[in-house]
């Protein structure tokens, strides 16, 4: 009887240890729940220089911030195809643009430079082109403006809507965990937001990346 009682007590102790020990899945979830330290100033967004107007639109811009970036819905990619699932571990800049949109076209050289500057830091720029107006100009526009980052043709504005797009160009910043961190950035504001996010999520070292 004494031996049976001892065995039961030992079993309870072992069970308690097993219950207290975190599972690998729980440990991974804890790692994913690391606090976000990057902060993004209002001036980095469109209308950020107009405080009253920005207060009106800021709730719309933040509706998806902190949530997982939705998958793309596109007709086709020009060049290699990409999915948000494939981009985990990269910081992703999404540029929703249109061939008919002068501010979008003016932003292309800046995004070209940004793509080249930050490529070795695990940053990828992707364009999603509006398919509802002058979409037939996509290939010629890419050549004319020497667009050097991948772009896709949206499908019935599906991707634009999924990312709660408000205007063109609409720039969204997604972190290495696939979480939307900022939306509605200006091209110049994007530079500052990217530097801020890189402080929180620097490029992985070669040993970590492998």
Tab-separated table of N, CA and C in Angstrom, residues 113-198:
chain	number	residue	atom	x	y	z
A	113	UNK	N	15.114	52.724	-56.081
A	113	UNK	CA	16.286	52.970	-55.243
A	113	UNK	C	16.144	52.276	-53.889
A	114	UNK	N	14.955	52.374	-53.302
A	114	UNK	CA	14.722	51.742	-52.010
A	114	UNK	C	14.896	50.236	-52.105
A	115	UNK	N	14.368	49.647	-53.180
A	115	UNK	CA	14.485	48.200	-53.373
A	115	UNK	C	15.941	47.765	-53.442
A	116	UNK	N	16.760	48.528	-54.148
A	116	UNK	CA	18.174	48.184	-54.281
A	116	UNK	C	18.942	48.436	-52.980
A	117	UNK	N	18.606	49.521	-52.292
A	117	UNK	CA	19.321	49.886	-51.067
A	117	UNK	C	19.114	48.856	-49.962
A	118	UNK	N	17.907	48.353	-49.833
A	118	UNK	CA	17.566	47.494	-48.701
A	118	UNK	C	17.479	46.007	-49.046
A	119	UNK	N	17.835	45.667	-50.270
A	119	UNK	CA	17.716	44.269	-50.695
A	119	UNK	C	18.511	43.329	-49.797
A	120	UNK	N	19.731	43.746	-49.411
A	120	UNK	CA	20.568	42.870	-48.594
A	120	UNK	C	20.164	42.876	-47.117
A	121	UNK	N	19.124	43.640	-46.779
A	121	UNK	CA	18.619	43.641	-45.407
A	121	UNK	C	17.285	42.900	-45.285
A	122	UNK	N	16.992	42.118	-46.304
A	122	UNK	CA	15.776	41.318	-46.242
A	122	UNK	C	14.513	42.123	-46.442
A	123	UNK	N	14.560	43.100	-47.352
A	123	UNK	CA	13.395	43.934	-47.670
A	123	UNK	C	13.032	43.715	-49.133
A	124	UNK	N	11.768	43.465	-49.400
A	124	UNK	CA	11.289	43.237	-50.763
A	124	UNK	C	10.174	44.225	-51.095
A	125	UNK	N	10.279	44.859	-52.248
A	125	UNK	CA	9.244	45.769	-52.742
A	125	UNK	C	8.431	45.034	-53.800
A	126	UNK	N	7.112	45.083	-53.668
A	126	UNK	CA	6.208	44.472	-54.639
A	126	UNK	C	5.165	45.498	-55.060
A	127	UNK	N	4.865	45.559	-56.343
A	127	UNK	CA	3.833	46.449	-56.846
A	127	UNK	C	2.572	45.664	-57.198
A	128	UNK	N	1.414	46.265	-56.938
A	128	UNK	CA	0.128	45.690	-57.338
A	128	UNK	C	-0.601	46.771	-58.143
A	129	UNK	N	-0.758	46.540	-59.444
A	129	UNK	CA	-1.294	47.555	-60.339
A	129	UNK	C	-2.813	47.455	-60.461
A	130	UNK	N	-3.471	48.601	-60.407
A	130	UNK	CA	-4.920	48.680	-60.590
A	130	UNK	C	-5.300	48.119	-61.963
A	131	UNK	N	-6.300	47.250	-61.968
A	131	UNK	CA	-6.702	46.602	-63.220
A	131	UNK	C	-7.958	47.217	-63.833
A	132	UNK	N	-8.488	48.268	-63.216
A	132	UNK	CA	-9.771	48.803	-63.673
A	132	UNK	C	-9.632	50.010	-64.595
A	133	UNK	N	-8.428	50.594	-64.674
A	133	UNK	CA	-8.214	51.769	-65.528
A	133	UNK	C	-6.875	51.660	-66.248
A	134	UNK	N	-6.921	51.617	-67.554
A	134	UNK	CA	-5.728	51.633	-68.406
A	134	UNK	C	-4.735	50.527	-68.033
A	135	UNK	N	-5.280	49.363	-67.694
A	135	UNK	CA	-4.422	48.232	-67.324
A	135	UNK	C	-3.604	47.734	-68.508
A	136	UNK	N	-4.073	48.012	-69.725
A	136	UNK	CA	-3.353	47.566	-70.912
A	136	UNK	C	-1.984	48.241	-71.039
A	137	UNK	N	-1.777	49.299	-70.263
A	137	UNK	CA	-0.492	50.013	-70.310
A	137	UNK	C	0.548	49.417	-69.361
A	138	UNK	N	0.205	48.362	-68.655
A	138	UNK	CA	1.100	47.851	-67.612
A	138	UNK	C	2.501	47.550	-68.146
A	139	UNK	N	2.598	46.724	-69.183
A	139	UNK	CA	3.914	46.319	-69.681
A	139	UNK	C	4.712	47.508	-70.200
A	140	UNK	N	4.055	48.397	-70.948
A	140	UNK	CA	4.768	49.553	-71.501
A	140	UNK	C	5.195	50.519	-70.390
A	141	UNK	N	4.378	50.641	-69.339
A	141	UNK	CA	4.733	51.530	-68.224
A	141	UNK	C	5.941	50.991	-67.469
A	142	UNK	N	5.975	49.685	-67.267
A	142	UNK	CA	7.115	49.058	-66.590
A	142	UNK	C	8.404	49.351	-67.349
A	143	UNK	N	8.336	49.256	-68.678
A	143	UNK	CA	9.525	49.523	-69.496
A	143	UNK	C	9.867	51.011	-69.504
A	144	UNK	N	8.854	51.840	-69.673
A	144	UNK	CA	9.091	53.275	-69.774
A	144	UNK	C	9.724	53.847	-68.516
A	145	UNK	N	9.271	53.355	-67.349
A	145	UNK	CA	9.759	53.897	-66.073
A	145	UNK	C	10.829	53.009	-65.438
A	146	UNK	N	11.250	51.991	-66.199
A	146	UNK	CA	12.340	51.121	-65.736
A	146	UNK	C	12.048	50.566	-64.340
A	147	UNK	N	10.838	50.066	-64.143
A	147	UNK	CA	10.470	49.497	-62.846
A	147	UNK	C	11.301	48.240	-62.591
A	148	UNK	N	12.036	48.211	-61.491
A	148	UNK	CA	12.983	47.124	-61.220
A	148	UNK	C	12.528	46.174	-60.124
A	149	UNK	N	11.328	46.360	-59.619
A	149	UNK	CA	10.800	45.455	-58.606
A	149	UNK	C	9.575	44.746	-59.185
A	150	UNK	N	9.265	43.564	-58.685
A	150	UNK	CA	8.162	42.777	-59.257
A	150	UNK	C	6.822	43.484	-59.092
A	151	UNK	N	5.959	43.291	-60.063
A	151	UNK	CA	4.616	43.860	-59.956
A	151	UNK	C	3.604	42.885	-60.544
A	152	UNK	N	2.374	43.002	-60.091
A	152	UNK	CA	1.296	42.139	-60.547
A	152	UNK	C	0.101	42.986	-60.940
A	153	UNK	N	-0.770	42.415	-61.764
A	153	UNK	CA	-2.009	43.088	-62.138
A	153	UNK	C	-3.115	42.596	-61.213
A	154	UNK	N	-3.712	43.519	-60.501
A	154	UNK	CA	-4.775	43.176	-59.555
A	154	UNK	C	-5.939	42.505	-60.298
A	155	UNK	N	-6.838	41.901	-59.543
A	155	UNK	CA	-8.004	41.221	-60.127
A	155	UNK	C	-9.264	41.817	-59.524
A	156	UNK	N	-9.937	42.657	-60.319
A	156	UNK	CA	-11.147	43.336	-59.839
A	156	UNK	C	-10.897	44.083	-58.531
A	157	UNK	N	-9.712	44.658	-58.433
A	157	UNK	CA	-9.300	45.393	-57.227
A	157	UNK	C	-9.356	44.521	-55.971
A	158	UNK	N	-9.243	43.219	-56.146
A	158	UNK	CA	-9.351	42.304	-55.005
A	158	UNK	C	-8.284	42.518	-53.957
A	159	UNK	N	-7.027	42.680	-54.394
A	159	UNK	CA	-5.942	42.889	-53.433
A	159	UNK	C	-6.044	44.272	-52.793
A	160	UNK	N	-6.361	45.266	-53.606
A	160	UNK	CA	-6.523	46.631	-53.098
A	160	UNK	C	-7.597	46.664	-52.008
A	161	UNK	N	-8.705	45.982	-52.242
A	161	UNK	CA	-9.794	45.943	-51.259
A	161	UNK	C	-9.390	45.145	-50.020
A	162	UNK	N	-8.686	44.027	-50.232
A	162	UNK	CA	-8.283	43.187	-49.101
A	162	UNK	C	-7.366	43.935	-48.150
A	163	UNK	N	-6.578	44.858	-48.695
A	163	UNK	CA	-5.663	45.666	-47.876
A	163	UNK	C	-6.274	47.013	-47.494
A	164	UNK	N	-7.597	47.139	-47.688
A	164	UNK	CA	-8.315	48.345	-47.287
A	164	UNK	C	-7.722	49.589	-47.924
A	165	UNK	N	-7.380	49.482	-49.221
A	165	UNK	CA	-6.798	50.607	-49.929
A	165	UNK	C	-7.723	51.814	-49.933
A	166	UNK	N	-7.134	52.988	-49.781
A	166	UNK	CA	-7.901	54.227	-49.693
A	166	UNK	C	-7.674	55.141	-50.884
A	167	UNK	N	-6.497	55.044	-51.503
A	167	UNK	CA	-6.151	55.902	-52.634
A	167	UNK	C	-4.953	55.282	-53.340
A	168	UNK	N	-4.554	55.890	-54.433
A	168	UNK	CA	-3.346	55.468	-55.156
A	168	UNK	C	-2.354	56.631	-55.170
A	169	UNK	N	-1.070	56.396	-54.947
A	169	UNK	CA	-0.504	55.118	-54.506
A	169	UNK	C	-0.835	54.855	-53.034
A	170	UNK	N	-1.037	53.594	-52.722
A	170	UNK	CA	-1.324	53.199	-51.344
A	170	UNK	C	-0.228	52.227	-50.922
A	171	UNK	N	0.613	52.685	-49.995
A	171	UNK	CA	1.803	51.920	-49.607
A	171	UNK	C	1.587	51.283	-48.241
A	172	UNK	N	1.823	49.972	-48.192
A	172	UNK	CA	1.618	49.175	-46.984
A	172	UNK	C	2.937	48.527	-46.583
A	173	UNK	N	3.229	48.532	-45.294
A	173	UNK	CA	4.461	47.945	-44.756
A	173	UNK	C	4.105	46.713	-43.933
A	174	UNK	N	4.679	45.558	-44.326
A	174	UNK	CA	4.408	44.278	-43.670
A	174	UNK	C	5.706	43.768	-43.048
A	175	UNK	N	5.643	43.318	-41.799
A	175	UNK	CA	6.877	42.899	-41.130
A	175	UNK	C	7.249	41.455	-41.445
A	176	UNK	N	8.334	40.983	-40.834
A	176	UNK	CA	8.886	39.664	-41.145
A	176	UNK	C	7.971	38.520	-40.700
A	177	UNK	N	7.031	38.808	-39.830
A	177	UNK	CA	6.088	37.794	-39.363
A	177	UNK	C	4.792	37.799	-40.165
A	178	UNK	N	4.749	38.639	-41.192
A	178	UNK	CA	3.559	38.709	-42.024
A	178	UNK	C	2.460	39.577	-41.447
A	179	UNK	N	2.820	40.498	-40.547
A	179	UNK	CA	1.853	41.372	-39.891
A	179	UNK	C	1.906	42.775	-40.508
A	180	UNK	N	0.743	43.327	-40.807
A	180	UNK	CA	0.682	44.686	-41.330
A	180	UNK	C	1.041	45.661	-40.214
A	181	UNK	N	2.017	46.529	-40.493
A	181	UNK	CA	2.471	47.457	-39.468
A	181	UNK	C	2.099	48.906	-39.773
A	182	UNK	N	1.942	49.242	-41.054
A	182	UNK	CA	1.576	50.615	-41.415
A	182	UNK	C	0.936	50.591	-42.794
A	183	UNK	N	-0.009	51.519	-43.015
A	183	UNK	CA	-0.689	51.615	-44.306
A	183	UNK	C	-0.978	53.074	-44.608
A	184	UNK	N	-0.816	53.444	-45.879
A	184	UNK	CA	-1.067	54.827	-46.280
A	184	UNK	C	0.154	55.713	-46.221
A	185	UNK	N	1.354	55.125	-46.194
A	185	UNK	CA	2.598	55.898	-46.109
A	185	UNK	C	2.880	56.658	-47.405
A	186	UNK	N	3.534	57.808	-47.278
A	186	UNK	CA	4.068	58.488	-48.455
A	186	UNK	C	5.381	57.807	-48.834
A	187	UNK	N	5.859	57.980	-50.084
A	187	UNK	CA	7.149	57.381	-50.441
A	187	UNK	C	8.296	57.821	-49.530
A	188	UNK	N	8.350	59.111	-49.183
A	188	UNK	CA	9.408	59.581	-48.283
A	188	UNK	C	9.180	59.085	-46.858
A	189	UNK	N	7.929	59.053	-46.447
A	189	UNK	CA	7.618	58.523	-45.121
A	189	UNK	C	7.953	57.055	-45.013
A	190	UNK	N	7.843	56.344	-46.131
A	190	UNK	CA	8.186	54.921	-46.153
A	190	UNK	C	9.632	54.704	-45.733
A	191	UNK	N	10.543	55.557	-46.213
A	191	UNK	CA	11.956	55.425	-45.839
A	191	UNK	C	12.129	55.441	-44.325
A	192	UNK	N	11.479	56.402	-43.680
A	192	UNK	CA	11.614	56.544	-42.232
A	192	UNK	C	10.938	55.392	-41.498
A	193	UNK	N	9.779	54.977	-41.993
A	193	UNK	CA	9.070	53.859	-41.362
A	193	UNK	C	9.874	52.571	-41.494
A	194	UNK	N	10.510	52.396	-42.634
A	194	UNK	CA	11.318	51.196	-42.861
A	194	UNK	C	12.527	51.165	-41.940
A	195	UNK	N	13.181	52.291	-41.791
A	195	UNK	CA	14.324	52.359	-40.872
A	195	UNK	C	13.874	52.046	-39.446
A	196	UNK	N	12.714	52.539	-39.066
A	196	UNK	CA	12.189	52.279	-37.726
A	196	UNK	C	11.887	50.790	-37.536
A	197	UNK	N	11.295	50.167	-38.534
A	197	UNK	CA	10.984	48.747	-38.425
A	197	UNK	C	12.248	47.893	-38.424
A	198	UNK	N	13.263	48.321	-39.158
A	198	UNK	CA	14.520	47.573	-39.187
A	198	UNK	C	15.247	47.605	-37.840
